XYZ file of C-alpha atoms in Angstrom:
357
model
C 12.083 9.661 16.660
C 15.580 11.156 16.364
C 16.085 14.174 18.548
C 16.226 17.458 17.134
C 19.724 18.274 18.284
C 21.142 14.973 16.552
C 19.491 15.628 13.203
C 22.460 16.641 11.575
C 25.985 15.324 10.711
C 27.757 16.830 13.949
C 30.687 14.981 15.276
C 29.527 15.592 18.989
C 28.449 12.408 20.833
C 24.716 11.587 21.185
C 23.233 12.954 24.307
C 22.583 10.771 27.207
C 18.700 11.033 26.472
C 17.646 8.082 24.405
C 17.476 9.156 20.730
C 14.654 6.738 19.744
C 11.161 5.803 21.219
C 10.522 2.290 20.620
C 6.795 1.800 19.375
C 6.868 -1.999 19.712
C 8.059 -5.142 18.107
C 7.124 -6.241 14.766
C 6.743 -9.651 13.067
C 9.338 -11.525 11.082
C 9.604 -14.985 9.672
C 11.251 -17.399 12.443
C 14.781 -16.529 12.695
C 14.610 -14.393 9.727
C 15.219 -17.429 7.714
C 13.152 -16.454 4.530
C 11.976 -13.393 2.648
C 8.181 -13.750 3.443
C 6.880 -12.805 6.838
C 4.352 -15.314 7.677
C 5.434 -16.758 11.111
C 3.099 -19.193 12.428
C 3.092 -17.698 15.908
C 1.904 -14.274 14.792
C 0.404 -14.886 11.359
C 1.436 -13.067 7.953
C 2.210 -9.416 7.503
C -0.040 -7.658 5.257
C 1.338 -5.258 2.581
C -0.173 -1.804 3.308
C -0.927 -1.145 -0.211
C -2.811 -4.507 -0.588
C -3.611 -6.647 2.315
C -4.061 -9.725 0.111
C -0.169 -9.614 -0.394
C 2.563 -10.190 1.868
C 4.967 -7.432 3.067
C 8.163 -9.547 2.385
C 10.946 -10.157 5.006
C 12.752 -10.934 6.804
C 11.727 -7.597 8.442
C 8.421 -7.539 6.990
C 6.525 -6.201 9.801
C 9.118 -3.121 10.177
C 8.820 -2.502 6.276
C 5.023 -2.479 6.837
C 5.343 -0.007 9.503
C 7.350 2.410 7.648
C 5.533 2.059 4.521
C 2.218 2.597 6.113
C 3.528 5.934 7.800
C 3.016 4.469 11.265
C 6.885 5.259 11.981
C 9.312 7.097 9.892
C 12.110 4.693 10.237
C 12.792 1.216 11.613
C 15.755 -1.067 12.283
C 15.997 -4.186 10.099
C 17.995 -7.433 9.675
C 18.050 -10.125 7.242
C 19.806 -13.626 7.110
C 20.214 -13.953 3.449
C 19.591 -10.438 1.886
C 21.037 -7.081 1.929
C 19.268 -5.368 4.741
C 21.660 -4.538 7.453
C 20.853 -1.379 9.153
C 17.638 0.601 8.433
C 14.392 1.155 6.661
C 13.487 4.780 6.204
C 11.373 7.190 4.180
C 14.066 9.454 2.995
C 17.818 8.908 2.088
C 18.690 11.696 4.364
C 17.429 9.700 7.496
C 19.433 6.604 6.180
C 22.740 8.673 5.762
C 22.340 10.270 9.220
C 21.649 6.866 10.909
C 24.539 5.439 9.329
C 26.828 8.291 10.231
C 25.637 8.397 13.977
C 25.443 4.662 14.501
C 28.545 3.618 12.686
C 31.610 2.413 14.736
C 35.108 1.054 14.008
C 35.933 -2.251 15.855
C 39.436 -2.854 15.779
C 38.606 -6.478 16.974
C 36.497 -7.183 13.853
C 38.234 -9.509 11.299
C 37.147 -6.798 8.547
C 37.827 -3.315 9.623
C 36.217 -0.250 7.687
C 37.144 3.223 8.183
C 34.202 5.400 9.614
C 32.608 7.706 7.272
C 33.113 11.719 7.655
C 30.529 14.307 7.238
C 32.452 15.511 4.285
C 32.243 11.891 2.548
C 28.453 12.125 2.954
C 28.254 15.622 1.518
C 30.842 16.105 -1.305
C 30.131 16.483 -4.928
C 31.237 13.577 -6.927
C 32.080 12.849 -10.534
C 29.818 11.285 -13.299
C 29.717 7.423 -12.379
C 30.105 4.344 -14.562
C 27.251 2.096 -13.810
C 26.442 -1.582 -14.964
C 22.999 -2.775 -15.114
C 21.202 -6.114 -15.498
C 17.540 -7.333 -15.688
C 18.492 -10.974 -15.992
C 18.037 -13.178 -12.969
C 21.323 -14.508 -11.864
C 19.565 -17.925 -11.279
C 17.916 -18.131 -14.439
C 14.242 -17.523 -13.171
C 11.584 -15.088 -14.593
C 12.090 -11.424 -14.253
C 8.547 -9.555 -14.641
C 7.867 -6.857 -17.112
C 7.228 -4.533 -14.033
C 10.714 -5.157 -12.756
C 12.169 -4.506 -16.104
C 10.398 -1.382 -16.187
C 11.502 0.042 -12.961
C 14.949 -0.711 -13.916
C 14.600 1.280 -17.105
C 13.129 4.094 -15.299
C 16.164 4.109 -12.958
C 18.330 3.884 -15.968
C 16.707 7.039 -17.623
C 17.192 9.005 -14.287
C 20.687 8.177 -14.047
C 21.560 9.134 -17.641
C 19.662 12.248 -17.317
C 21.944 12.988 -14.059
C 25.076 12.621 -16.454
C 26.139 8.936 -15.265
C 27.170 6.374 -17.777
C 25.073 3.263 -17.767
C 26.118 -0.162 -19.321
C 24.183 -3.221 -19.809
C 26.178 -6.252 -18.892
C 25.565 -9.753 -20.312
C 27.659 -11.822 -17.862
C 26.919 -11.883 -14.062
C 29.775 -10.920 -11.651
C 29.181 -14.192 -9.697
C 27.739 -17.707 -10.201
C 24.718 -16.993 -8.141
C 23.600 -20.617 -8.054
C 27.072 -21.596 -6.680
C 26.862 -18.759 -4.015
C 23.311 -19.651 -2.672
C 24.332 -23.290 -2.400
C 27.224 -22.447 -0.234
C 24.980 -20.089 1.776
C 22.633 -22.887 2.561
C 25.471 -24.923 3.623
C 26.722 -22.163 5.980
C 23.259 -21.445 7.382
C 22.444 -25.152 8.161
C 25.861 -25.352 10.022
C 25.438 -22.086 11.761
C 21.704 -23.160 12.800
C 22.930 -26.328 14.144
C 25.478 -24.489 16.186
C 22.671 -22.110 17.429
C 20.446 -24.741 18.204
C 22.973 -26.352 20.493
C 22.926 -23.268 22.684
C 19.050 -23.163 22.718
C 19.051 -27.035 23.634
C 21.377 -26.143 26.566
C 19.061 -23.581 27.949
C 16.137 -25.954 27.584
C 17.826 -28.849 29.153
C 16.758 -31.070 26.506
C 16.685 -31.849 22.896
C 14.500 -29.975 20.411
C 11.900 -31.764 18.214
C 9.668 -30.651 15.126
C 7.074 -29.359 17.577
C 9.414 -26.861 18.904
C 10.013 -24.875 15.653
C 8.491 -24.486 12.029
C 9.096 -27.258 9.364
C 11.487 -24.800 7.462
C 13.754 -24.259 10.716
C 13.623 -27.952 11.600
C 15.013 -28.794 8.069
C 17.882 -26.322 8.494
C 18.484 -27.431 11.862
C 18.794 -31.142 10.711
C 20.652 -30.394 7.750
C 23.554 -28.785 9.803
C 24.115 -32.117 11.928
C 25.784 -34.109 9.053
C 27.879 -31.620 7.047
C 31.678 -32.360 7.268
C 33.798 -29.765 8.886
C 36.076 -29.611 5.492
C 32.990 -28.868 3.551
C 32.186 -25.998 5.668
C 35.834 -24.869 5.711
C 35.766 -24.780 1.857
C 32.554 -22.729 1.786
C 34.249 -19.929 3.834
C 37.084 -19.783 1.661
C 34.829 -19.642 -1.366
C 33.273 -16.467 0.209
C 36.688 -14.851 0.168
C 36.896 -15.533 -3.596
C 33.585 -14.158 -4.299
C 34.403 -11.002 -2.445
C 37.503 -10.765 -4.450
C 35.555 -11.299 -7.566
C 33.202 -8.437 -6.767
C 36.018 -6.280 -5.946
C 37.487 -6.719 -9.262
C 34.060 -6.229 -10.946
C 33.854 -2.717 -9.158
C 37.254 -1.864 -10.533
C 35.230 -1.573 -13.904
C 31.971 -0.282 -12.617
C 31.163 1.893 -9.665
C 27.769 0.887 -9.145
C 25.715 -2.260 -10.124
C 21.867 -1.451 -10.830
C 19.403 -4.320 -10.810
C 15.606 -4.771 -9.986
C 15.196 -5.149 -6.118
C 12.922 -8.033 -6.695
C 11.902 -9.900 -9.777
C 8.120 -9.260 -9.359
C 5.539 -7.655 -7.274
C 4.801 -8.346 -3.537
C 3.385 -11.966 -3.615
C -0.227 -12.892 -2.597
C -0.367 -14.636 0.590
C 0.432 -18.380 0.489
C 2.070 -18.317 -3.021
C 5.058 -19.934 -1.860
C 3.301 -22.680 0.258
C 5.419 -26.013 -0.045
C 3.757 -28.961 -1.597
C 2.802 -31.953 0.779
C 5.172 -34.159 -0.960
C 8.168 -31.794 -0.072
C 6.727 -31.232 3.385
C 6.691 -34.636 4.037
C 10.462 -35.287 2.902
C 11.473 -32.212 5.262
C 9.814 -33.948 8.251
C 12.081 -36.902 7.471
C 15.103 -34.774 6.469
C 17.297 -36.276 9.393
C 17.134 -39.824 7.549
C 18.870 -38.710 4.602
C 22.836 -37.931 3.764
C 23.792 -34.277 3.823
C 24.039 -33.831 -0.020
C 20.348 -35.074 -0.366
C 19.429 -32.731 2.690
C 20.783 -29.776 0.765
C 18.680 -30.720 -2.238
C 15.779 -30.443 -0.365
C 16.847 -27.219 1.389
C 17.349 -25.780 -2.148
C 13.790 -27.103 -3.273
C 12.208 -25.691 -0.033
C 13.610 -22.152 -0.916
C 13.438 -22.457 -4.752
C 10.328 -20.434 -5.603
C 11.120 -17.786 -3.065
C 14.742 -17.378 -4.260
C 13.049 -17.021 -7.867
C 11.192 -13.901 -6.494
C 14.496 -12.345 -4.594
C 17.369 -13.347 -6.930
C 19.253 -10.134 -6.656
C 19.619 -9.129 -3.108
C 21.844 -12.102 -1.675
C 25.198 -11.386 -3.282
C 25.743 -8.026 -1.547
C 25.216 -9.243 1.605
C 27.461 -12.426 1.222
C 30.218 -10.383 -0.249
C 30.078 -7.396 2.316
C 28.948 -4.655 -0.016
C 26.753 -1.792 0.671
C 23.294 -1.981 -1.183
C 20.328 0.445 -1.358
C 16.867 -0.162 -2.466
C 14.856 2.822 -3.938
C 11.048 2.506 -4.539
C 10.797 4.182 -7.946
C 8.018 2.522 -9.912
C 4.456 1.773 -9.316
C 2.405 -0.295 -11.545
C -1.214 0.207 -12.679
C -2.501 -1.301 -9.556
C -0.527 0.919 -7.539
C 1.965 -1.509 -6.252
C 5.542 -0.262 -5.688
C 8.676 -1.943 -7.005
C 12.282 -0.695 -6.455
C 15.709 -0.889 -7.980
C 18.723 -1.835 -6.019
C 22.074 -0.032 -6.435
C 25.230 -1.781 -5.140
C 28.669 -0.269 -4.556
C 32.219 -1.708 -3.885
C 32.912 -2.599 -0.315
C 33.380 0.446 1.896
C 31.829 2.924 -0.433
C 28.579 3.580 1.508
C 29.475 7.210 0.823
C 29.273 6.849 -3.034
C 25.916 4.849 -2.789
C 24.251 7.337 -0.321
C 25.600 10.382 -2.432
C 24.034 8.522 -5.614
C 20.697 7.643 -3.995
C 20.294 11.216 -2.833
C 20.828 12.796 -6.201
C 18.149 10.342 -7.504
C 15.665 11.281 -4.726
C 16.166 14.771 -5.494
C 14.582 14.245 -8.765
C 11.581 13.230 -6.988
C 11.316 9.865 -8.790
C 10.486 8.133 -5.288
C 6.875 7.026 -4.486
């Protein structure tokens, strides 16, 4: 729990007494590699509203704890999505956590100024907001996700903001995700070298889940020049998003394309599993085809969240809609790089209209 004396935007430093009481560790998928929490070592994480469904991920356990009311907030992380700081019940708690935990690291390759108390509280002008309910990778978007977005649009327009539908996506998301899988493969191979050094032996499939094994093996053959090209492309993607935000303050999309999935919905076929077990025998382009196939169905479910993380933009998901079965679905708001203040001010404004579940 946040201590009482630190429940405001005071610039005084945090006291020496711990600000949080840690309740425990929650479950995630292995290494946070996917958006379904079903790690073999601990089992699946249930959605509090329907235990036949999965709470998602990477920080599915943390999300379930907050959603069920066990904890008012939890830290979260995600390898390929937009969660980088916290899961909370209120926008106020998100803003205060960011304010007190932020830092400016001069040694960082990308330096952002710290947010001030004034920037998180000041009034702001009507915003120009773009929206899309089309999957950027061409998959199906459910009627529930579209209804959630339309509800968000109505709220924003009633608040005086200007909302416009866009027909073209800011980025080629398929290309972006292909580049991400290459990067993740190389970084996993590098990480695994360190683990093998600590173990004093080479790792085998028996040491990890099949998904991790496939990513680990696919990073062994990717040429350095391909990896270098990928990193350069990410600079281009960040530039393209910066240009997009010169025309629009905020991008509004569904958070996910459908409701929380039933347990086992994304189980891999036996044929694909057999190919993944033998992935070391293939060249790197074929390996990447298998990686794409391994994540294809899951990516169809969450096609909207990755681009913010990969281009360095702040995003927030707001749970504004429930279907007839009482299942929640949110919308995602994304601002330009460094505009966390604008994002939080808008989210707070929407929250004050009591639209959250």
